[in-house]
Amino acid sequence: MSSLATLIKDDSLSSTLRIGFVSLAACSIVGLAAYVGYRAAGPQNKTYALQNRHPESNEQIEKVLESLRLDDEKLRQIMQYLEKEMEDGLSPATHKNADVKMFPTYVRTIADGSETGQVLALDLGGTNFRVLLVTLLPQSRVELTSKIFVIPQSIMLGEGANLFRHLAECLLEFMRKENLSLTGPRYPLGFTFSFPCKQEGLASARLSTWTKGFTCSGVVNEDVVKLLQNAIDEKKINVQCVALVNDTVGTLMACAYKDPNTAIGLILGTGTNACYVEKLDKVGTWDGDYNEPKQVIINMEWGAFGNNGRLNYIRTKYDEEVDLSSVNPGKQVFEKMISGMYMGEIVRLIILDLMQQDLLFIGQRDGYGDYSTPLFTRGGFYTKFVSTVETDEGIAFANTRRVLEDMGIRNPTFDDCAIVQHICKNVSKRAARLAGAALAVLINRINKPNVTVGVDGSLYRYHPRFKRNMEKCMKTMVSKNIKFKLTLSDDGSGKGAALIAIVADRYQRSQLRSVSSFDESEDEQIRIQFQQQPPNPVPPIVKATNTITRTLP
Ligand code: BGC
């Protein structure tokens, strides 16, 4: 066997090897030159040359985002407008044309933690719908079982009758699963229906308009409790709806169960709205009695603030576009600047605008021929992405990078991530400041030394700095002699509805026992409903499966 040395000495072999080495070297040089040329002319290099690592010091980007900024002076102006709109909503002379409807809810007593009993609750407020079985035990303990059902688009946009049939079917399925008796005494049910309703009693409410993407026909101006009860009765389910509750009211109640200073309920989720405890003599539209307590919870429906054009001077072209492409153009103007249903879309539109101006994803624009990616799809940037992006701290941008890749952006650069995060921060901060200023109007109006605000909703819950931004703004806007507190009201729409239903049910049963002592009150309608039925014994308390027992927050 010849050794390597012998082989190299071999003349013919050494010339072959030499040619090989020379070719290899030539290929490497050509390859390197091609790569260097590609880098020099390539889109990435251009990106690094053009972008600014600090988006806040890039004048062109700042010019775009300037339209989202609301200084204190602008906010104070907005607060004055809101106060005026609230007065219009509360006064019988102006209520009809007022945007902020300020509906009295007929809920006048606030929970005090002594409520006990078992009720069913339905919670309809967004794309999900929940059925709950709630058991309130002594010492503010709550047992709760719930199941989430999806509301398909076809139902959200279809006939109202189908919506209520679907709700009744889900209720029946839940009761079967939980082994609740389907015959015998009727279960009381609290219905959290989170849409603007003109209440005519605790268990009677006419839908004034749909929001949050719903457009079911045949429901506006109808009594929603009747529609639900008919669907329940059609299925011969032994359930009686005893109260309809807005999610803000449920949130206030659930929080008051623990903290007696609670006077406001706030939702920052798919939609936004607030309710608060108002003195009866301030409610010109009140048509009930003036017995103690001389107060009632007002469902403001503040999402409609600005429908009359009052907020046009702070709206951006992105807000206008979001509005025009919604199912309810011209409506819920304030909500569309704040809530989770729209925030991600505002961010997406700004991203597209910056791309158009060659300020973001530079040099990559031509590569995005694929218009089916989420970036180019309406609603493709979810509001939960805003929270995810803003969770990133430092320079790694791991979350932002993941979000952008999900949106269809290949290899986003550091600068791309920094700019997208900057956009998210500006959009969410504007929303937090608007909500904070509106809350300040309520707190100043209530004017008690200590005011607790019960808050719920996915935006408030999951956004890393929404609460902080809101509080910062409120500290400037709330009168200095008032102390306020924002408290997360865990599952207010479920528990709060249950609380109200238990109180309503107890009240109805007591009225049945002493019909003669019933004086004319706002609950007459409830009395009539119950008189039509044989007085029911209380259904047996059931031990629910998968029960979560906890103390209310
Ligand atoms: C509805 C309110 C509701 C809010 C939060 C709005 O779109 O009009 O009734 O409280 O969303 O869910």
PDB file of N, CA, C and O in Angstrom, residues 6 28 37 90 148 170 210 216 223 229 259 265 305 314 326 384 389 404 410 439 445 458-459 464 474 484:
ATOM      1  N   THR A   6       4.316   9.091  -0.733  1.00  0.00           N
ATOM      2  CA  THR A   6       4.661   8.497  -2.009  1.00  0.00           C
ATOM      3  C   THR A   6       3.711   9.001  -3.076  1.00  0.00           C
ATOM      4  O   THR A   6       4.081   9.357  -4.187  1.00  0.00           O
ATOM      5  N   SER A  28     -14.123  29.780  -4.301  1.00  0.00           N
ATOM      6  CA  SER A  28     -14.375  30.458  -3.019  1.00  0.00           C
ATOM      7  C   SER A  28     -14.367  31.967  -3.200  1.00  0.00           C
ATOM      8  O   SER A  28     -15.210  32.674  -2.662  1.00  0.00           O
ATOM      9  N   GLY A  37     -21.390  41.167  -2.702  1.00  0.00           N
ATOM     10  CA  GLY A  37     -22.212  41.983  -3.608  1.00  0.00           C
ATOM     11  C   GLY A  37     -23.674  41.915  -3.221  1.00  0.00           C
ATOM     12  O   GLY A  37     -24.379  42.939  -3.150  1.00  0.00           O
ATOM     13  N   LEU A  90     -79.330  61.929  31.276  1.00  0.00           N
ATOM     14  CA  LEU A  90     -80.132  61.794  32.500  1.00  0.00           C
ATOM     15  C   LEU A  90     -81.397  62.646  32.475  1.00  0.00           C
ATOM     16  O   LEU A  90     -82.303  62.450  33.286  1.00  0.00           O
ATOM     17  N   ILE A 148     -68.035  27.345  28.584  1.00  0.00           N
ATOM     18  CA  ILE A 148     -68.020  28.355  27.514  1.00  0.00           C
ATOM     19  C   ILE A 148     -68.523  27.737  26.215  1.00  0.00           C
ATOM     20  O   ILE A 148     -68.160  26.616  25.870  1.00  0.00           O
ATOM     21  N   CYS A 170     -77.769  25.714  24.680  1.00  0.00           N
ATOM     22  CA  CYS A 170     -76.543  25.630  25.493  1.00  0.00           C
ATOM     23  C   CYS A 170     -76.907  25.467  26.974  1.00  0.00           C
ATOM     24  O   CYS A 170     -76.281  24.683  27.700  1.00  0.00           O
ATOM     25  N   TRP A 210     -77.380  47.101  18.769  1.00  0.00           N
ATOM     26  CA  TRP A 210     -76.345  46.085  18.942  1.00  0.00           C
ATOM     27  C   TRP A 210     -74.973  46.755  18.927  1.00  0.00           C
ATOM     28  O   TRP A 210     -74.822  47.828  18.320  1.00  0.00           O
ATOM     29  N   CYS A 216     -77.920  40.792  14.960  1.00  0.00           N
ATOM     30  CA  CYS A 216     -79.082  39.881  14.838  1.00  0.00           C
ATOM     31  C   CYS A 216     -80.380  40.663  14.593  1.00  0.00           C
ATOM     32  O   CYS A 216     -80.682  41.624  15.325  1.00  0.00           O
ATOM     33  N   ASP A 223     -88.092  43.263  24.026  1.00  0.00           N
ATOM     34  CA  ASP A 223     -87.734  42.907  25.395  1.00  0.00           C
ATOM     35  C   ASP A 223     -86.887  41.627  25.358  1.00  0.00           C
ATOM     36  O   ASP A 223     -87.383  40.535  25.056  1.00  0.00           O
ATOM     37  N   GLN A 229     -86.798  34.113  27.564  1.00  0.00           N
ATOM     38  CA  GLN A 229     -87.730  33.251  28.297  1.00  0.00           C
ATOM     39  C   GLN A 229     -88.567  32.408  27.330  1.00  0.00           C
ATOM     40  O   GLN A 229     -88.788  31.213  27.568  1.00  0.00           O
ATOM     41  N   ASP A 259     -65.929  44.927  48.952  1.00  0.00           N
ATOM     42  CA  ASP A 259     -65.436  46.256  49.314  1.00  0.00           C
ATOM     43  C   ASP A 259     -66.588  47.269  49.272  1.00  0.00           C
ATOM     44  O   ASP A 259     -67.055  47.651  48.186  1.00  0.00           O
ATOM     45  N   GLY A 265     -68.460  50.409  38.258  1.00  0.00           N
ATOM     46  CA  GLY A 265     -68.076  49.154  37.593  1.00  0.00           C
ATOM     47  C   GLY A 265     -67.568  49.515  36.211  1.00  0.00           C
ATOM     48  O   GLY A 265     -68.196  50.313  35.509  1.00  0.00           O
ATOM     49  N   PHE A 305     -70.158  57.605  23.390  1.00  0.00           N
ATOM     50  CA  PHE A 305     -69.695  58.990  23.505  1.00  0.00           C
ATOM     51  C   PHE A 305     -68.965  59.360  22.199  1.00  0.00           C
ATOM     52  O   PHE A 305     -68.112  58.612  21.724  1.00  0.00           O
ATOM     53  N   ILE A 314     -60.283  64.676  17.867  1.00  0.00           N
ATOM     54  CA  ILE A 314     -59.158  63.842  18.335  1.00  0.00           C
ATOM     55  C   ILE A 314     -59.074  62.527  17.545  1.00  0.00           C
ATOM     56  O   ILE A 314     -58.185  61.714  17.773  1.00  0.00           O
ATOM     57  N   SER A 326     -66.433  48.770  10.092  1.00  0.00           N
ATOM     58  CA  SER A 326     -67.137  48.000  11.130  1.00  0.00           C
ATOM     59  C   SER A 326     -68.581  47.731  10.699  1.00  0.00           C
ATOM     60  O   SER A 326     -69.054  48.293   9.719  1.00  0.00           O
ATOM     61  N   LYS A 384     -54.714  40.957  21.590  1.00  0.00           N
ATOM     62  CA  LYS A 384     -53.830  40.252  22.539  1.00  0.00           C
ATOM     63  C   LYS A 384     -52.365  40.373  22.087  1.00  0.00           C
ATOM     64  O   LYS A 384     -51.450  40.326  22.902  1.00  0.00           O
ATOM     65  N   VAL A 389     -46.701  42.127  22.633  1.00  0.00           N
ATOM     66  CA  VAL A 389     -45.585  42.955  22.156  1.00  0.00           C
ATOM     67  C   VAL A 389     -45.089  43.869  23.275  1.00  0.00           C
ATOM     68  O   VAL A 389     -43.888  44.036  23.494  1.00  0.00           O
ATOM     69  N   LEU A 404     -44.664  39.057  14.994  1.00  0.00           N
ATOM     70  CA  LEU A 404     -44.479  39.523  13.617  1.00  0.00           C
ATOM     71  C   LEU A 404     -44.327  38.351  12.659  1.00  0.00           C
ATOM     72  O   LEU A 404     -44.837  38.376  11.539  1.00  0.00           O
ATOM     73  N   ARG A 410     -41.136  37.842   7.582  1.00  0.00           N
ATOM     74  CA  ARG A 410     -39.978  36.965   7.751  1.00  0.00           C
ATOM     75  C   ARG A 410     -38.808  37.751   8.332  1.00  0.00           C
ATOM     76  O   ARG A 410     -38.565  38.885   7.926  1.00  0.00           O
ATOM     77  N   LEU A 439     -63.145  57.975  33.721  1.00  0.00           N
ATOM     78  CA  LEU A 439     -63.363  57.505  35.096  1.00  0.00           C
ATOM     79  C   LEU A 439     -63.249  58.661  36.078  1.00  0.00           C
ATOM     80  O   LEU A 439     -64.005  58.749  37.063  1.00  0.00           O
ATOM     81  N   ARG A 445     -67.586  63.261  40.307  1.00  0.00           N
ATOM     82  CA  ARG A 445     -69.025  63.461  40.453  1.00  0.00           C
ATOM     83  C   ARG A 445     -69.547  62.774  41.722  1.00  0.00           C
ATOM     84  O   ARG A 445     -70.343  63.329  42.464  1.00  0.00           O
ATOM     85  N   SER A 458     -60.679  41.639  29.357  1.00  0.00           N
ATOM     86  CA  SER A 458     -59.392  41.065  28.949  1.00  0.00           C
ATOM     87  C   SER A 458     -58.321  42.131  28.721  1.00  0.00           C
ATOM     88  O   SER A 458     -57.136  41.902  29.008  1.00  0.00           O
ATOM     89  N   LEU A 459     -58.714  43.296  28.241  1.00  0.00           N
ATOM     90  CA  LEU A 459     -57.717  44.331  27.960  1.00  0.00           C
ATOM     91  C   LEU A 459     -57.045  44.762  29.270  1.00  0.00           C
ATOM     92  O   LEU A 459     -55.818  44.830  29.378  1.00  0.00           O
ATOM     93  N   PRO A 464     -49.923  44.696  29.922  1.00  0.00           N
ATOM     94  CA  PRO A 464     -48.963  44.887  31.012  1.00  0.00           C
ATOM     95  C   PRO A 464     -48.945  46.276  31.632  1.00  0.00           C
ATOM     96  O   PRO A 464     -48.466  46.443  32.744  1.00  0.00           O
ATOM     97  N   MET A 474     -55.324  59.335  35.929  1.00  0.00           N
ATOM     98  CA  MET A 474     -56.363  59.647  36.923  1.00  0.00           C
ATOM     99  C   MET A 474     -55.813  60.488  38.067  1.00  0.00           C
ATOM    100  O   MET A 474     -56.502  61.338  38.616  1.00  0.00           O
ATOM    101  N   PHE A 484     -58.816  57.076  45.320  1.00  0.00           N
ATOM    102  CA  PHE A 484     -59.497  56.075  44.496  1.00  0.00           C
ATOM    103  C   PHE A 484     -58.648  54.815  44.390  1.00  0.00           C
ATOM    104  O   PHE A 484     -57.424  54.846  44.615  1.00  0.00           O
TER     105      PHE A 484
END
